[in-house]
Coordinates of C-alpha atoms in Angstrom, one line a residue:
M1 CA -21.8 -4.5 -8.1
L2 CA -22.9 -8.2 -8.3
S3 CA -19.6 -9.0 -9.4
L4 CA -17.8 -6.8 -6.7
F5 CA -20.5 -8.6 -3.4
I6 CA -19.3 -12.2 -5.0
Q7 CA -15.7 -11.5 -4.8
I8 CA -16.2 -10.2 -1.8
L9 CA -17.8 -12.9 -0.6
F10 CA -15.4 -16.2 -2.3
T11 CA -12.5 -14.1 -0.9
I12 CA -13.9 -14.0 3.1
F13 CA -15.1 -17.5 2.4
I14 CA -11.9 -18.8 0.7
V15 CA -9.7 -17.4 3.7
I16 CA -11.9 -17.7 6.4
D17 CA -12.1 -21.5 5.2
P18 CA -15.5 -22.7 7.2
F19 CA -14.4 -26.2 6.3
G20 CA -10.9 -26.2 6.9
L21 CA -12.0 -25.4 10.8
V22 CA -13.8 -28.8 11.0
P23 CA -11.2 -31.5 12.1
M24 CA -9.5 -28.5 14.2
Y25 CA -12.6 -27.6 16.2
I26 CA -12.9 -31.4 16.6
G27 CA -10.0 -32.0 17.8
L28 CA -10.0 -28.8 20.9
T29 CA -14.1 -29.7 22.3
A30 CA -13.1 -33.1 22.2
R31 CA -13.8 -33.1 25.7
L32 CA -17.1 -30.4 25.9
K33 CA -20.0 -31.6 26.3
S34 CA -22.4 -30.9 23.7
E35 CA -24.1 -27.9 25.1
E36 CA -21.0 -26.8 26.1
K37 CA -19.4 -27.2 22.7
K38 CA -23.1 -25.4 21.3
R39 CA -22.2 -22.7 23.8
T40 CA -18.3 -22.5 21.8
I41 CA -19.5 -21.7 18.3
K42 CA -22.1 -19.0 19.3
R43 CA -19.5 -17.3 21.6
A44 CA -16.9 -17.9 19.0
V45 CA -18.4 -17.0 16.1
F46 CA -20.2 -13.7 17.8
T47 CA -16.6 -13.1 18.6
A48 CA -15.3 -12.7 14.9
F49 CA -18.0 -10.7 13.8
V50 CA -17.4 -8.2 16.5
I51 CA -13.8 -7.7 15.5
L52 CA -14.0 -7.7 12.0
S53 CA -17.1 -5.2 12.7
L54 CA -14.8 -2.8 13.9
F55 CA -12.4 -3.3 10.8
I56 CA -15.5 -2.9 8.4
I57 CA -16.0 0.2 10.1
A58 CA -12.8 1.9 11.0
G59 CA -9.9 -0.3 8.3
K60 CA -10.4 2.5 6.0
W61 CA -9.6 5.5 8.1
L62 CA -6.5 3.4 9.7
L63 CA -4.8 3.1 7.2
L64 CA -5.3 6.7 6.3
I65 CA -4.1 7.6 10.0
L66 CA -0.9 5.5 9.6
N67 CA -0.6 7.2 5.8
I68 CA -0.7 3.9 4.0
H69 CA -1.5 3.9 0.2
P70 CA -4.0 1.7 -0.6
G71 CA -1.8 0.4 -3.7
S72 CA 0.9 -0.4 -1.3
F73 CA -1.4 -2.4 1.3
F74 CA -2.5 -4.1 -2.0
I75 CA 0.4 -5.3 -2.9
A76 CA 1.5 -6.4 1.4
G77 CA -2.3 -8.1 1.2
G78 CA -1.8 -10.3 -2.5
I79 CA 1.7 -11.6 -0.7
M80 CA 0.0 -12.4 3.0
L81 CA -2.9 -13.9 1.0
F82 CA -0.4 -16.1 -1.5
I83 CA 1.7 -17.5 1.7
V84 CA -1.9 -18.7 2.6
S85 CA -2.6 -20.3 0.0
L86 CA 0.4 -21.9 -0.3
E87 CA -0.5 -23.7 3.4
M88 CA -3.5 -24.9 2.4
L89 CA -2.6 -25.6 -1.3
F90 CA 0.7 -27.9 0.7
G91 CA -1.3 -28.6 3.2
Q92 CA 0.8 -27.0 6.1
A93 CA -0.6 -26.2 9.6
N94 CA -1.9 -23.0 8.8
R95 CA 1.0 -20.5 10.5
S96 CA -1.3 -17.8 9.8
K97 CA -4.3 -18.7 11.9
V98 CA -3.0 -21.1 14.4
S99 CA 0.7 -22.7 15.8
S100 CA 1.5 -25.3 18.0
N101 CA 2.8 -23.5 20.5
E102 CA -0.3 -21.8 20.9
N103 CA -2.9 -24.3 21.3
P104 CA -4.9 -24.9 24.7
L105 CA -3.8 -27.0 27.4
E106 CA -7.4 -29.3 27.6
E107 CA -6.8 -29.9 30.6
D108 CA -6.5 -27.2 32.1
E109 CA -10.3 -26.4 32.9
D110 CA -9.8 -22.5 32.4
E111 CA -8.2 -23.0 28.7
R112 CA -10.5 -25.6 28.2
T113 CA -13.3 -23.3 28.1
S114 CA -11.5 -20.8 26.6
V115 CA -11.2 -22.2 23.3
A116 CA -14.2 -20.0 22.1
I117 CA -12.2 -17.4 22.3
F118 CA -8.8 -18.0 21.8
P119 CA -8.4 -20.0 19.1
L120 CA -11.4 -20.1 17.2
A121 CA -12.4 -16.6 17.5
I122 CA -9.2 -15.7 17.2
P123 CA -7.6 -16.3 15.6
M124 CA -9.4 -19.2 13.2
L125 CA -12.2 -16.9 12.2
A126 CA -11.1 -13.3 12.7
G127 CA -7.2 -14.2 11.6
P128 CA -4.9 -12.0 9.8
G129 CA -5.8 -13.2 6.8
A130 CA -9.3 -12.4 7.2
I131 CA -8.9 -8.8 8.4
T132 CA -6.3 -8.3 6.1
T133 CA -9.1 -9.1 3.1
I134 CA -11.4 -6.7 4.8
L135 CA -8.9 -3.4 4.9
L136 CA -8.1 -4.4 1.2
F137 CA -11.6 -3.9 0.3
T138 CA -12.1 -1.1 1.7
S139 CA -9.7 1.0 1.1
S140 CA -10.2 0.4 -2.7
T141 CA -11.5 2.8 -5.4
H142 CA -15.4 1.5 -4.8
P143 CA -17.3 3.8 -2.8
V144 CA -16.8 3.1 0.8
L145 CA -20.5 3.3 1.6
L146 CA -21.3 0.4 -0.9
V147 CA -18.4 -1.8 -0.4
M148 CA -19.3 -1.7 4.1
P149 CA -23.0 -3.3 3.4
M150 CA -21.8 -6.2 1.6
L151 CA -18.5 -6.8 3.5
F152 CA -21.2 -7.1 6.8
V153 CA -23.5 -9.4 4.3
A154 CA -20.3 -11.3 3.7
V155 CA -18.4 -11.9 6.8
I156 CA -22.8 -12.5 7.8
L157 CA -22.5 -15.7 5.3
T158 CA -18.3 -16.6 5.9
L159 CA -19.5 -16.9 10.0
T160 CA -22.9 -18.3 9.4
A161 CA -21.5 -21.5 7.6
A162 CA -19.0 -21.4 9.9
A163 CA -20.6 -22.3 12.6
L164 CA -23.8 -24.7 11.0
A165 CA -19.7 -27.0 9.5
M166 CA -18.9 -26.5 13.0
G167 CA -22.2 -28.0 13.9
A168 CA -22.1 -30.9 12.0
S169 CA -18.6 -31.2 11.9
E170 CA -18.4 -34.8 12.9
Y171 CA -21.3 -35.9 10.0
I172 CA -19.3 -33.3 7.9
L173 CA -15.7 -35.9 8.5
K174 CA -17.8 -39.4 8.3
A175 CA -19.2 -38.4 4.7
L176 CA -16.0 -36.0 3.2
G177 CA -13.3 -38.4 6.0
R178 CA -10.4 -35.9 6.1
T179 CA -9.5 -36.7 2.7
G180 CA -11.8 -35.0 1.3
V181 CA -12.3 -32.0 3.5
S182 CA -8.2 -32.2 2.5
V183 CA -9.5 -32.1 -0.9
I184 CA -11.4 -28.9 -0.5
E185 CA -9.5 -27.4 1.2
R186 CA -6.1 -27.8 -1.5
I187 CA -8.7 -26.4 -3.8
M188 CA -9.8 -23.3 -2.4
G189 CA -5.5 -22.9 -1.6
L190 CA -5.5 -22.9 -5.3
L191 CA -8.1 -20.0 -6.4
L192 CA -7.2 -18.3 -3.0
S193 CA -3.6 -17.6 -4.9
G194 CA -5.0 -16.4 -8.5
L195 CA -6.8 -13.9 -6.5
S196 CA -3.7 -13.1 -4.5
V197 CA -2.2 -11.9 -7.6
Q198 CA -4.8 -10.2 -8.9
F199 CA -4.1 -7.8 -5.7
V200 CA -0.9 -7.5 -6.2
Y201 CA -1.1 -6.3 -9.7
D202 CA -3.5 -3.5 -9.0
G203 CA -1.8 -2.6 -6.4
L204 CA 0.8 -2.5 -8.7
V205 CA -1.0 -0.2 -10.9
K206 CA -2.6 2.0 -8.4
L207 CA 0.8 2.6 -7.2
G208 CA 1.5 3.5 -10.9
V209 CA 4.1 1.3 -11.8
L210 CA 2.3 -0.9 -14.2
V211 CA -0.4 0.0 -16.6
K212 CA -4.2 -1.6 -16.2
V213 CA -4.9 -3.9 -19.6
I214 CA -8.4 -3.5 -20.3
Q215 CA -9.9 -6.8 -21.7

């Protein structure tokens, strides 16, 4: 039970990557006042929590309605997370989160005040990677009533870390520098690559393509 929770927390934390948000957060909120930044963080975190909670509660039934076999989703999710890990490893702009064409115009007042929802909450905090991870665990063989509380706790802890990281963004950049943040992101990408391959392997086992090797 403890090992399952650690795996859930570890995967969600890496996918959301609270420290990796720091440079983009600083760029997006550069022209906001201190109070506006605090409101932006609260709004972004709350919105992301609501979205991820919906998938925690309804994710398993969504797969059942769409008639998607858990094994198939494990393979698809593993491939997607592997792509995310490659982007983190090679320091590419994370296309699974936000593209250059989706960045809000800072000169536009309405766009500037909406960065809490887009792109901070969606897709940086509650992006495809986080949603995929939640769906992977809710569709696993573990009892859903056991997995759901763990997912809620993991999401709350990760979003809290993200809020603290964004709140202390200037201090983090001063302490670690952009190079330090980049190194941390690459280490997380390396670990995520291993987890993503494990998801693909588990999916093949669930579909009966491979026989699970007992260690």
